[in-house]
């Protein structure tokens, strides 16, 4: 599993020529579906992209947040929409992993969608509530093992990259018993992390940056092969001994 989330813009496949291939496209507003609530990295990337698309194509590209089921609700909505290019979506790595984690999905990510472009690669950071007196990964592991079943890891949803990263981390270190608290997206998860309702989580660097910069949460490691450009002082997991 890559330690970062790949964001793609996707559009419905059509048997007949779709509006994307027509010279007049777009002739009306385009809906950009995001399967997470506002405030997460997928939402932020979509909102950064939309004004440029609106300016380039001289039509409005409007963000429509449809959170739930680790983005499955939004993806199902797009899959069932008219395949005319006027309902597109910005998705995260969950779009790829959901098919292995959720039985009976109402859409096929390969059959029902066509990729347009990769927008961003965003690294996960391991962050904690500042009240948790840990500054390194080793200190966090020691604390969790000393308090089995008492440390709560939040996530942006069951099967999300933040959830899978935490499970992978637990498997790597062995013997860690934590509480998993899934949310419908990054925004709600950050609210409870800052309030101390949860203690730690894997969070995408783009969306958690406002809170790390203000000290509302503390970053202790980057899930990347080398230090990130945005957080050059933050050690990687490898540098932290993992």
Coordinates of N, CA and C in Angstrom, one line a residue:
X1 N 0.8 -1.2 0.0 CA 0.0 0.0 0.0 C 0.9 1.2 0.0
X2 N 0.7 2.1 -1.0 CA 1.4 3.4 -1.0 C 1.0 4.2 0.2
X3 N 2.0 4.9 0.8 CA 1.6 5.7 2.0 C 1.0 7.0 1.7
X4 N 0.6 7.2 0.5 CA 0.0 8.5 0.1 C -1.3 8.2 -0.6
X5 N -2.1 9.3 -0.8 CA -3.4 9.1 -1.4 C -3.3 9.7 -2.8
X6 N -3.6 9.0 -3.9 CA -3.6 9.5 -5.2 C -5.0 10.0 -5.5
X7 N -5.1 11.2 -6.0 CA -6.4 11.8 -6.3 C -6.6 11.9 -7.8
X8 N -7.7 11.4 -8.3 CA -7.9 11.3 -9.7 C -9.3 12.0 -10.0
X9 N -9.4 12.6 -11.2 CA -10.7 13.1 -11.6 C -11.2 12.0 -12.5
X10 N -12.4 11.6 -12.4 CA -13.0 10.5 -13.2 C -14.3 10.9 -13.7
X11 N -14.6 10.3 -14.9 CA -15.9 10.6 -15.5 C -16.5 9.3 -16.0
X12 N -17.8 9.3 -16.2 CA -18.5 8.1 -16.6 C -18.2 7.7 -18.0
X13 N -18.0 6.4 -18.3 CA -17.9 5.9 -19.6 C -19.2 5.8 -20.3
X14 N -19.3 6.1 -21.6 CA -20.6 5.9 -22.3 C -20.3 5.1 -23.6
X15 N -21.3 4.3 -24.0 CA -21.1 3.5 -25.2 C -21.1 4.4 -26.4
X16 N -22.0 5.5 -26.4 CA -22.0 6.4 -27.4 C -21.0 7.5 -27.1
X17 N -20.6 8.4 -28.1 CA -19.7 9.5 -27.8 C -20.2 10.4 -26.7
X18 N -19.4 10.7 -25.7 CA -19.8 11.5 -24.6 C -19.5 12.9 -24.8
X19 N -20.0 13.8 -24.0 CA -19.9 15.2 -24.1 C -18.4 15.6 -24.1
X20 N -17.6 14.8 -23.4 CA -16.1 15.2 -23.2 C -15.5 15.2 -24.6
X21 N -16.0 14.4 -25.6 CA -15.4 14.3 -26.9 C -16.0 15.3 -27.9
X22 N -16.9 16.1 -27.5 CA -17.6 17.0 -28.4 C -17.0 18.4 -28.3
X23 N -17.0 19.1 -29.4 CA -16.3 20.4 -29.4 C -17.0 21.4 -28.6
X24 N -18.3 21.2 -28.4 CA -19.1 22.2 -27.6 C -19.0 22.0 -26.1
X25 N -18.4 21.0 -25.7 CA -18.3 20.7 -24.2 C -17.4 21.7 -23.5
X26 N -17.9 22.1 -22.3 CA -19.2 22.0 -21.7 C -20.1 23.1 -22.1
X27 N -21.4 22.8 -22.3 CA -22.4 23.9 -22.7 C -23.2 24.2 -21.5
X28 N -23.0 23.6 -20.3 CA -23.7 23.9 -19.1 C -22.9 23.6 -17.9
X29 N -23.4 23.8 -16.7 CA -22.6 23.6 -15.5 C -22.2 22.1 -15.3
X30 N -21.0 21.9 -14.8 CA -20.5 20.6 -14.6 C -20.5 20.3 -13.1
X31 N -21.1 19.2 -12.7 CA -21.1 18.9 -11.2 C -19.8 18.0 -10.9
X32 N -19.0 18.5 -9.9 CA -17.8 17.8 -9.5 C -18.1 17.1 -8.1
X33 N -18.3 15.8 -8.1 CA -18.7 15.1 -6.9 C -17.5 14.8 -6.0
X34 N -17.6 15.1 -4.8 CA -16.5 14.7 -3.8 C -17.2 13.8 -2.7
X35 N -16.7 12.6 -2.6 CA -17.3 11.6 -1.7 C -17.0 11.8 -0.2
X36 N -16.5 12.9 0.2 CA -16.2 13.2 1.5 C -16.7 14.6 1.9
X37 N -16.8 14.9 3.2 CA -17.3 16.2 3.6 C -16.2 17.3 3.4
X38 N -16.6 18.5 3.4 CA -15.6 19.6 3.3 C -14.5 19.5 4.3
X39 N -13.3 20.0 3.9 CA -12.2 20.1 4.8 C -11.1 19.0 4.6
X40 N -11.4 17.9 3.9 CA -10.4 16.9 3.7 C -9.6 17.2 2.5
X41 N -8.5 16.4 2.3 CA -7.6 16.6 1.2 C -8.3 16.5 -0.2
X42 N -9.2 15.5 -0.3 CA -9.9 15.4 -1.6 C -10.7 16.6 -1.9
X43 N -11.4 17.1 -0.9 CA -12.3 18.3 -1.1 C -11.4 19.5 -1.4
X44 N -10.3 19.6 -0.7 CA -9.4 20.8 -0.9 C -8.9 20.8 -2.3
X45 N -8.4 19.6 -2.8 CA -7.9 19.6 -4.2 C -8.9 19.9 -5.2
X46 N -10.2 19.4 -5.0 CA -11.3 19.7 -5.9 C -11.6 21.2 -5.9
X47 N -11.5 21.8 -4.8 CA -11.9 23.2 -4.7 C -10.7 24.1 -5.3
X48 N -9.5 23.6 -5.2 CA -8.4 24.3 -5.9 C -8.5 24.2 -7.4
X49 N -9.0 23.0 -7.9 CA -9.1 22.8 -9.3 C -10.2 23.5 -10.0
X50 N -11.4 23.5 -9.3 CA -12.6 24.0 -9.9 C -12.6 25.4 -10.5
X51 N -12.0 26.4 -9.8 CA -12.0 27.7 -10.4 C -11.2 27.8 -11.7
X52 N -10.1 27.1 -11.8 CA -9.3 27.0 -13.1 C -10.1 26.4 -14.2
X53 N -10.8 25.3 -13.9 CA -11.6 24.7 -14.9 C -12.8 25.6 -15.4
X54 N -13.4 26.3 -14.4 CA -14.5 27.2 -14.8 C -13.9 28.3 -15.7
X55 N -12.8 28.8 -15.4 CA -12.2 29.9 -16.2 C -11.8 29.4 -17.6
X56 N -11.2 28.2 -17.6 CA -10.8 27.7 -18.9 C -11.9 27.3 -19.8
X57 N -13.0 26.7 -19.3 CA -14.0 26.2 -20.1 C -15.2 27.1 -20.2
X58 N -15.2 28.3 -19.5 CA -16.2 29.3 -19.5 C -17.6 28.7 -19.1
X59 N -17.5 27.7 -18.2 CA -18.7 27.2 -17.6 C -18.4 26.9 -16.1
X60 N -19.4 26.9 -15.2 CA -19.2 26.6 -13.8 C -18.9 25.1 -13.6
X61 N -17.9 24.9 -12.8 CA -17.6 23.5 -12.2 C -17.9 23.6 -10.8
X62 N -19.0 23.0 -10.3 CA -19.5 23.2 -9.0 C -19.2 22.0 -8.1
X63 N -18.7 22.2 -6.9 CA -18.4 21.0 -6.0 C -19.6 20.6 -5.3
X64 N -19.8 19.3 -5.3 CA -21.0 18.7 -4.6 C -20.5 17.6 -3.7
X65 N -20.5 17.9 -2.4 CA -20.0 16.9 -1.4 C -21.1 15.9 -1.1
X66 N -20.8 14.6 -1.3 CA -21.7 13.5 -0.9 C -20.9 12.5 -0.1
X67 N -20.8 12.8 1.2 CA -20.0 11.9 2.1 C -20.7 10.7 2.5
X68 N -19.9 9.7 2.9 CA -20.5 8.5 3.5 C -19.9 7.2 2.9
X69 N -19.8 6.2 3.7 CA -19.3 4.9 3.3 C -17.9 4.9 2.6
X70 N -17.0 5.8 3.1 CA -15.7 5.9 2.6 C -15.7 6.3 1.1
X71 N -16.6 7.2 0.8 CA -16.8 7.8 -0.6 C -17.6 6.9 -1.5
X72 N -18.1 5.8 -1.1 CA -18.9 4.9 -1.9 C -20.2 5.6 -2.3
X73 N -20.8 6.4 -1.4 CA -22.1 7.0 -1.7 C -21.9 8.0 -2.9
X74 N -20.9 8.8 -2.9 CA -20.6 9.7 -3.9 C -20.3 9.0 -5.3
X75 N -19.5 8.0 -5.2 CA -19.1 7.2 -6.4 C -20.3 6.5 -7.0
X76 N -21.2 6.0 -6.2 CA -22.4 5.3 -6.7 C -23.3 6.4 -7.4
X77 N -23.4 7.6 -6.8 CA -24.2 8.6 -7.4 C -23.6 9.0 -8.8
X78 N -22.3 9.1 -8.9 CA -21.7 9.4 -10.2 C -21.9 8.2 -11.2
X79 N -21.8 7.0 -10.7 CA -21.9 5.8 -11.6 C -23.3 5.7 -12.2
X80 N -24.3 6.2 -11.4 CA -25.7 6.1 -11.9 C -26.2 7.4 -12.6
X81 N -25.3 8.4 -12.7 CA -25.6 9.6 -13.4 C -25.5 9.4 -14.9
X82 N -26.1 10.3 -15.7 CA -26.0 10.2 -17.2 C -24.6 10.3 -17.6
X83 N -24.2 9.4 -18.5 CA -22.8 9.3 -18.9 C -22.5 10.4 -20.0
X84 N -22.7 11.7 -19.7 CA -22.5 12.7 -20.6 C -21.4 13.7 -20.3
X85 N -20.6 13.4 -19.3 CA -19.5 14.3 -18.9 C -19.8 15.4 -18.0
X86 N -21.1 15.6 -17.6 CA -21.5 16.7 -16.8 C -21.6 16.3 -15.3
X87 N -21.3 15.1 -15.0 CA -21.1 14.7 -13.6 C -19.8 13.9 -13.5
X88 N -18.8 14.6 -12.9 CA -17.4 14.0 -12.8 C -17.1 13.9 -11.3
X89 N -16.0 13.3 -10.9 CA -15.7 13.1 -9.5 C -14.2 13.3 -9.3
X90 N -13.9 13.8 -8.1 CA -12.5 13.7 -7.6 C -12.4 12.7 -6.5
X91 N -11.6 11.7 -6.7 CA -11.6 10.6 -5.8 C -10.2 10.4 -5.1
X92 N -10.1 9.7 -4.1 CA -8.9 9.4 -3.4 C -8.5 7.9 -3.6
X93 N -7.5 7.4 -2.9 CA -7.1 6.0 -3.1 C -8.2 5.1 -2.6
X94 N -9.1 5.6 -1.8 CA -10.3 4.7 -1.4 C -11.1 4.2 -2.6
X95 N -11.1 5.0 -3.6 CA -11.8 4.6 -4.9 C -11.3 3.2 -5.4
X96 N -10.0 3.0 -5.2 CA -9.4 1.8 -5.6 C -9.5 0.6 -4.6
X97 N -9.4 1.0 -3.3 CA -9.4 -0.1 -2.3 C -10.8 -0.5 -1.9
X98 N -11.8 0.3 -2.1 CA -13.1 0.0 -1.6 C -13.6 -1.3 -2.2
X99 N -13.3 -1.6 -3.4 CA -13.8 -2.8 -4.1 C -13.3 -4.1 -3.4
X100 N -12.2 -4.0 -2.6 CA -11.7 -5.1 -1.9 C -12.3 -5.2 -0.5
X101 N -12.9 -4.1 0.0 CA -13.3 -4.0 1.4 C -14.8 -4.0 1.6
X102 N -15.5 -3.6 0.6 CA -17.0 -3.5 0.7 C -17.7 -4.5 -0.2
X103 N -18.3 -5.5 0.3 CA -19.0 -6.4 -0.5 C -20.3 -5.8 -1.1
X104 N -20.6 -6.3 -2.3 CA -21.9 -5.9 -3.0 C -21.9 -4.4 -3.4
X105 N -20.8 -3.9 -3.8 CA -20.8 -2.5 -4.3 C -21.7 -2.3 -5.5
X106 N -22.3 -1.2 -5.6 CA -23.3 -1.0 -6.7 C -22.6 -0.4 -8.0
X107 N -21.3 -0.4 -8.0 CA -20.6 0.1 -9.2 C -19.3 -0.6 -9.3
X108 N -18.7 -0.6 -10.5 CA -17.4 -1.2 -10.7 C -16.4 0.0 -11.1
X109 N -15.4 0.2 -10.3 CA -14.5 1.3 -10.5 C -13.8 1.3 -11.9
X110 N -13.6 0.2 -12.5 CA -13.0 0.1 -13.8 C -14.0 0.2 -14.9
X111 N -15.1 -0.6 -14.8 CA -16.0 -0.7 -15.9 C -16.9 0.6 -16.0
X112 N -17.2 1.2 -14.9 CA -18.2 2.3 -14.9 C -17.5 3.7 -14.9
X113 N -16.2 3.8 -14.9 CA -15.6 5.1 -14.8 C -14.4 5.1 -15.8
X114 N -14.0 6.3 -16.3 CA -12.8 6.5 -17.1 C -12.0 7.5 -16.4
X115 N -10.7 7.3 -16.2 CA -9.8 8.3 -15.6 C -9.5 9.4 -16.5
X116 N -9.4 10.6 -16.0 CA -9.1 11.8 -16.7 C -7.6 12.2 -16.4
X117 N -7.3 12.4 -15.2 CA -5.9 12.7 -14.9 C -5.6 12.5 -13.4
X118 N -4.4 12.4 -13.1 CA -3.9 12.4 -11.7 C -3.7 13.8 -11.3
X119 N -4.2 14.2 -10.1 CA -4.1 15.6 -9.7 C -3.0 15.8 -8.6
X120 N -2.8 14.8 -7.7 CA -1.9 15.1 -6.6 C -1.5 13.8 -5.9
X121 N -0.3 13.8 -5.3 CA 0.1 12.8 -4.4 C 0.4 13.4 -3.1
X122 N -0.4 13.0 -2.1 CA -0.3 13.6 -0.7 C 0.1 12.6 0.3
X123 N 1.1 12.9 1.1 CA 1.6 11.9 2.1 C 0.7 11.9 3.4
X124 N 0.7 10.8 4.0 CA 0.1 10.7 5.3 C 1.1 11.1 6.4
X125 N 0.6 11.7 7.4 CA 1.4 12.0 8.6 C 0.8 11.4 9.8
X126 N 1.6 10.9 10.7 CA 1.1 10.4 12.0 C 1.0 11.5 12.9
X127 N -0.2 11.9 13.3 CA -0.4 13.1 14.2 C -1.1 12.6 15.5
X128 N -0.9 13.4 16.5 CA -1.4 13.1 17.9 C -2.0 14.4 18.5
X129 N -2.9 14.2 19.4 CA -3.4 15.3 20.2 C -2.2 15.8 21.1
X130 N -1.9 17.1 21.2 CA -0.8 17.6 22.0 C -0.8 17.1 23.4
X131 N -2.0 16.8 24.0 CA -2.1 16.4 25.4 C -1.4 15.0 25.6
X132 N -1.3 14.3 24.5 CA -0.6 13.0 24.5 C 0.9 13.2 24.6
X133 N 1.5 12.9 25.7 CA 2.9 13.3 25.9 C 3.8 12.4 25.2
X134 N 3.7 12.5 23.8 CA 4.7 11.7 23.0 C 5.2 12.6 21.9
X135 N 6.4 12.5 21.5 CA 7.0 13.3 20.4 C 7.6 12.5 19.3
X136 N 7.7 11.1 19.5 CA 8.3 10.3 18.5 C 7.4 9.0 18.4
X137 N 7.6 8.3 17.3 CA 6.9 7.1 17.0 C 7.2 6.1 18.1
X138 N 8.4 5.9 18.5 CA 8.8 5.0 19.6 C 8.0 5.3 20.9
X139 N 7.9 6.6 21.2 CA 7.2 6.9 22.4 C 5.7 6.6 22.3
X140 N 5.2 6.8 21.1 CA 3.7 6.4 21.0 C 3.5 4.9 21.1
X141 N 4.4 4.2 20.5 CA 4.3 2.7 20.5 C 4.4 2.2 22.0
X142 N 5.3 2.8 22.7 CA 5.5 2.4 24.1 C 4.3 2.8 24.9
X143 N 3.7 3.9 24.7 CA 2.5 4.3 25.4 C 1.3 3.4 25.1
X144 N 1.1 3.1 23.8 CA 0.0 2.2 23.4 C 0.1 0.9 24.1
X145 N 1.3 0.3 24.1 CA 1.6 -1.0 24.6 C 1.4 -1.0 26.2
X146 N 1.7 0.2 26.8 CA 1.5 0.3 28.2 C 0.0 0.5 28.6
X147 N -0.8 0.9 27.6 CA -2.2 1.2 27.9 C -3.0 0.5 26.8
X148 N -3.0 -0.9 26.8 CA -3.7 -1.6 25.7 C -5.2 -1.3 25.8
X149 N -5.8 -1.0 24.6 CA -7.2 -0.7 24.4 C -7.7 0.6 25.0
X150 N -6.7 1.5 25.3 CA -7.1 2.8 25.8 C -6.8 4.0 24.8
X151 N -6.0 3.8 23.9 CA -5.6 4.9 22.9 C -6.5 4.7 21.7
X152 N -7.2 5.8 21.3 CA -8.1 5.8 20.2 C -7.5 6.4 19.0
X153 N -7.5 5.7 17.9 CA -7.0 6.2 16.6 C -8.3 6.6 15.8
X154 N -8.4 7.8 15.4 CA -9.4 8.2 14.5 C -9.1 7.9 13.1
X155 N -10.0 7.9 12.2 CA -9.8 7.7 10.8 C -10.9 8.4 10.0
X156 N -10.6 8.6 8.7 CA -11.6 9.3 7.8 C -12.6 8.3 7.3
X157 N -12.7 7.1 7.9 CA -13.7 6.1 7.5 C -13.2 4.7 7.4
X158 N -14.0 3.7 7.6 CA -13.6 2.3 7.4 C -13.1 2.1 6.0
X159 N -11.9 1.6 6.0 CA -11.2 1.3 4.7 C -10.5 2.4 4.1
X160 N -10.6 3.6 4.7 CA -9.9 4.8 4.2 C -8.3 4.6 4.3
X161 N -7.6 5.4 3.6 CA -6.1 5.3 3.7 C -5.7 5.6 5.2
X162 N -6.3 6.4 5.9 CA -5.9 6.7 7.3 C -6.2 5.5 8.1
X163 N -7.3 4.7 7.9 CA -7.6 3.5 8.6 C -6.6 2.4 8.2
X164 N -6.4 2.2 6.9 CA -5.5 1.1 6.5 C -4.0 1.4 6.9
X165 N -3.6 2.7 6.9 CA -2.3 3.0 7.4 C -2.1 2.6 8.8
X166 N -3.1 2.9 9.7 CA -3.1 2.6 11.1 C -3.0 1.1 11.3
X167 N -3.8 0.3 10.5 CA -3.8 -1.1 10.7 C -2.4 -1.7 10.2
X168 N -1.9 -1.1 9.2 CA -0.6 -1.6 8.7 C 0.5 -1.3 9.7
X169 N 0.4 -0.1 10.4 CA 1.3 0.3 11.4 C 1.3 -0.6 12.6
X170 N 0.1 -1.0 13.0 CA -0.1 -1.9 14.1 C 0.5 -3.3 13.8
X171 N 0.3 -3.7 12.6 CA 0.8 -5.0 12.2 C 2.4 -5.0 12.2
X172 N 2.9 -3.9 11.7 CA 4.4 -3.7 11.7 C 5.0 -3.8 13.0
X173 N 4.4 -3.1 14.0 CA 5.1 -3.0 15.3 C 4.7 -4.2 16.2
X174 N 3.5 -4.8 16.0 CA 3.1 -6.0 16.7 C 2.7 -5.7 18.1
X175 N 1.6 -6.3 18.6 CA 1.2 -6.2 20.0 C 0.6 -4.9 20.4
X176 N 0.0 -4.1 19.4 CA -0.6 -2.9 19.8 C -2.1 -3.1 19.7
X177 N -2.8 -2.8 20.8 CA -4.2 -2.9 20.9 C -4.8 -1.5 21.1
X178 N -5.5 -1.0 20.0 CA -6.0 0.4 20.0 C -7.5 0.3 19.7
X179 N -8.1 1.5 19.9 CA -9.6 1.6 19.5 C -9.6 2.4 18.2
X180 N -10.4 1.8 17.2 CA -10.6 2.5 16.0 C -11.9 3.3 16.0
X181 N -11.8 4.6 15.7 CA -13.0 5.4 15.6 C -13.1 6.0 14.2
X182 N -14.0 5.4 13.4 CA -14.1 5.9 12.0 C -15.1 7.1 11.9
X183 N -14.7 8.1 11.0 CA -15.6 9.2 10.8 C -16.0 9.3 9.3
X184 N -16.8 10.2 8.9 CA -17.3 10.3 7.5 C -16.3 11.1 6.7
X185 N -15.2 11.6 7.3 CA -14.2 12.4 6.5 C -13.2 13.0 7.4
X186 N -12.3 13.7 6.9 CA -11.2 14.3 7.7 C -11.7 15.4 8.6
X187 N -12.6 16.3 8.1 CA -13.1 17.4 8.9 C -13.6 16.9 10.3
X188 N -14.6 16.0 10.3 CA -15.1 15.5 11.6 C -14.1 14.8 12.4
X189 N -13.2 14.1 11.8 CA -12.1 13.4 12.5 C -11.2 14.4 13.2
X190 N -10.8 15.4 12.5 CA -9.9 16.4 13.1 C -10.6 17.1 14.3
X191 N -11.9 17.4 14.2 CA -12.6 18.1 15.3 C -12.4 17.3 16.6
X192 N -12.7 16.0 16.5 CA -12.6 15.2 17.7 C -11.1 14.9 18.2
X193 N -10.2 14.9 17.2 CA -8.8 14.8 17.6 C -8.3 16.0 18.3
X194 N -8.7 17.2 17.8 CA -8.3 18.4 18.5 C -9.0 18.5 19.9
X195 N -10.2 18.0 20.0 CA -10.9 18.1 21.3 C -10.5 17.0 22.3
X196 N -9.7 16.1 21.8 CA -9.2 15.1 22.7 C -10.1 13.9 22.8
X197 N -11.1 13.8 22.0 CA -12.0 12.6 22.0 C -11.3 11.4 21.4
X198 N -10.3 11.6 20.5 CA -9.4 10.6 20.0 C -8.0 11.1 20.3
X199 N -7.0 10.2 20.1 CA -5.7 10.5 20.5 C -4.7 10.7 19.4
X200 N -4.9 9.9 18.3 CA -4.0 9.9 17.2 C -4.7 9.5 15.9
X201 N -4.0 9.8 14.8 CA -4.6 9.3 13.5 C -3.5 9.5 12.4
X202 N -3.7 8.8 11.3 CA -2.9 9.1 10.1 C -3.7 10.1 9.3
X203 N -3.1 11.2 9.0 CA -3.9 12.3 8.3 C -3.1 12.8 7.1
X204 N -3.8 13.1 6.1 CA -3.1 13.6 4.9 C -2.6 15.0 5.1
X205 N -1.3 15.2 4.7 CA -0.6 16.4 5.0 C -1.3 17.7 4.6
X206 N -1.9 17.7 3.4 CA -2.6 18.9 2.9 C -3.7 19.4 3.8
X207 N -4.5 18.5 4.3 CA -5.7 18.9 5.1 C -5.4 19.1 6.5
X208 N -4.4 18.5 7.1 CA -4.1 18.6 8.5 C -3.1 19.8 8.8
X209 N -2.5 20.3 7.7 CA -1.5 21.4 7.9 C -1.9 22.6 8.7
X210 N -3.2 23.1 8.5 CA -3.6 24.2 9.3 C -3.5 24.0 10.8
X211 N -3.8 22.7 11.2 CA -3.8 22.4 12.6 C -2.4 22.1 13.2
X212 N -1.5 21.5 12.4 CA -0.2 21.3 12.8 C 0.6 22.6 13.0
X213 N 0.3 23.5 12.0 CA 1.0 24.8 12.1 C 0.6 25.7 13.3
X214 N -0.7 25.5 13.7 CA -1.1 26.3 14.9 C -1.0 25.5 16.2
X215 N -0.4 24.3 16.1 CA -0.2 23.5 17.4 C -1.4 22.8 17.9
X216 N -2.5 22.8 17.2 CA -3.7 22.1 17.7 C -3.5 20.6 17.6
X217 N -2.7 20.1 16.7 CA -2.3 18.7 16.7 C -0.8 18.6 16.5
X218 N -0.1 17.5 16.8 CA 1.3 17.4 16.7 C 1.7 16.3 15.7
X219 N 2.5 16.6 14.7 CA 3.0 15.6 13.8 C 4.2 14.9 14.4
X220 N 4.3 13.6 14.3 CA 5.5 12.9 14.8 C 6.2 12.1 13.7
X221 N 5.6 11.8 12.6 CA 6.3 11.1 11.5 C 5.6 11.2 10.2
X222 N 6.3 11.1 9.1 CA 5.7 11.2 7.8 C 5.8 9.8 7.1
X223 N 4.7 9.3 6.6 CA 4.7 8.0 5.9 C 5.1 8.2 4.5
X224 N 6.4 8.5 4.3 CA 7.0 8.8 3.0 C 8.4 8.2 2.9
X225 N 8.9 8.0 1.8 CA 10.3 7.5 1.6 C 11.4 8.5 2.0
X226 N 11.0 9.8 1.9 CA 11.9 10.9 2.3 C 11.1 12.0 2.9
X227 N 11.7 12.9 3.6 CA 11.0 14.0 4.2 C 10.3 14.8 3.2
X228 N 9.1 15.3 3.5 CA 8.2 16.0 2.6 C 8.7 17.5 2.5
X229 N 8.4 18.1 1.4 CA 8.7 19.5 1.1 C 8.0 20.4 2.1
X230 N 6.8 20.1 2.4 CA 6.0 20.9 3.3 C 6.4 20.8 4.8
X231 N 7.0 19.6 5.1 CA 7.3 19.4 6.5 C 8.8 18.9 6.6
X232 N 9.7 19.7 6.2 CA 11.1 19.2 6.1 C 11.8 18.8 7.5
X233 N 11.2 19.3 8.6 CA 11.8 19.0 9.9 C 11.2 17.7 10.5
X234 N 10.2 17.2 9.8 CA 9.5 16.0 10.3 C 10.1 14.7 9.9
X235 N 10.6 13.8 10.8 CA 11.3 12.6 10.3 C 10.3 11.6 9.7
X236 N 10.8 10.8 8.8 CA 10.0 9.7 8.2 C 9.9 8.6 9.2
X237 N 9.1 7.6 8.9 CA 9.0 6.4 9.7 C 10.4 5.6 9.8
X238 N 11.0 5.6 8.6 CA 12.3 4.9 8.5 C 13.3 5.6 9.4
X239 N 13.3 6.9 9.5 CA 14.2 7.7 10.3 C 13.9 7.5 11.8
X240 N 12.6 7.1 12.0 CA 12.1 6.9 13.4 C 12.3 5.5 13.9
X241 N 12.9 4.7 13.0 CA 13.3 3.3 13.4 C 12.2 2.3 13.0
X242 N 11.4 2.6 12.0 CA 10.3 1.7 11.6 C 10.4 1.6 10.1

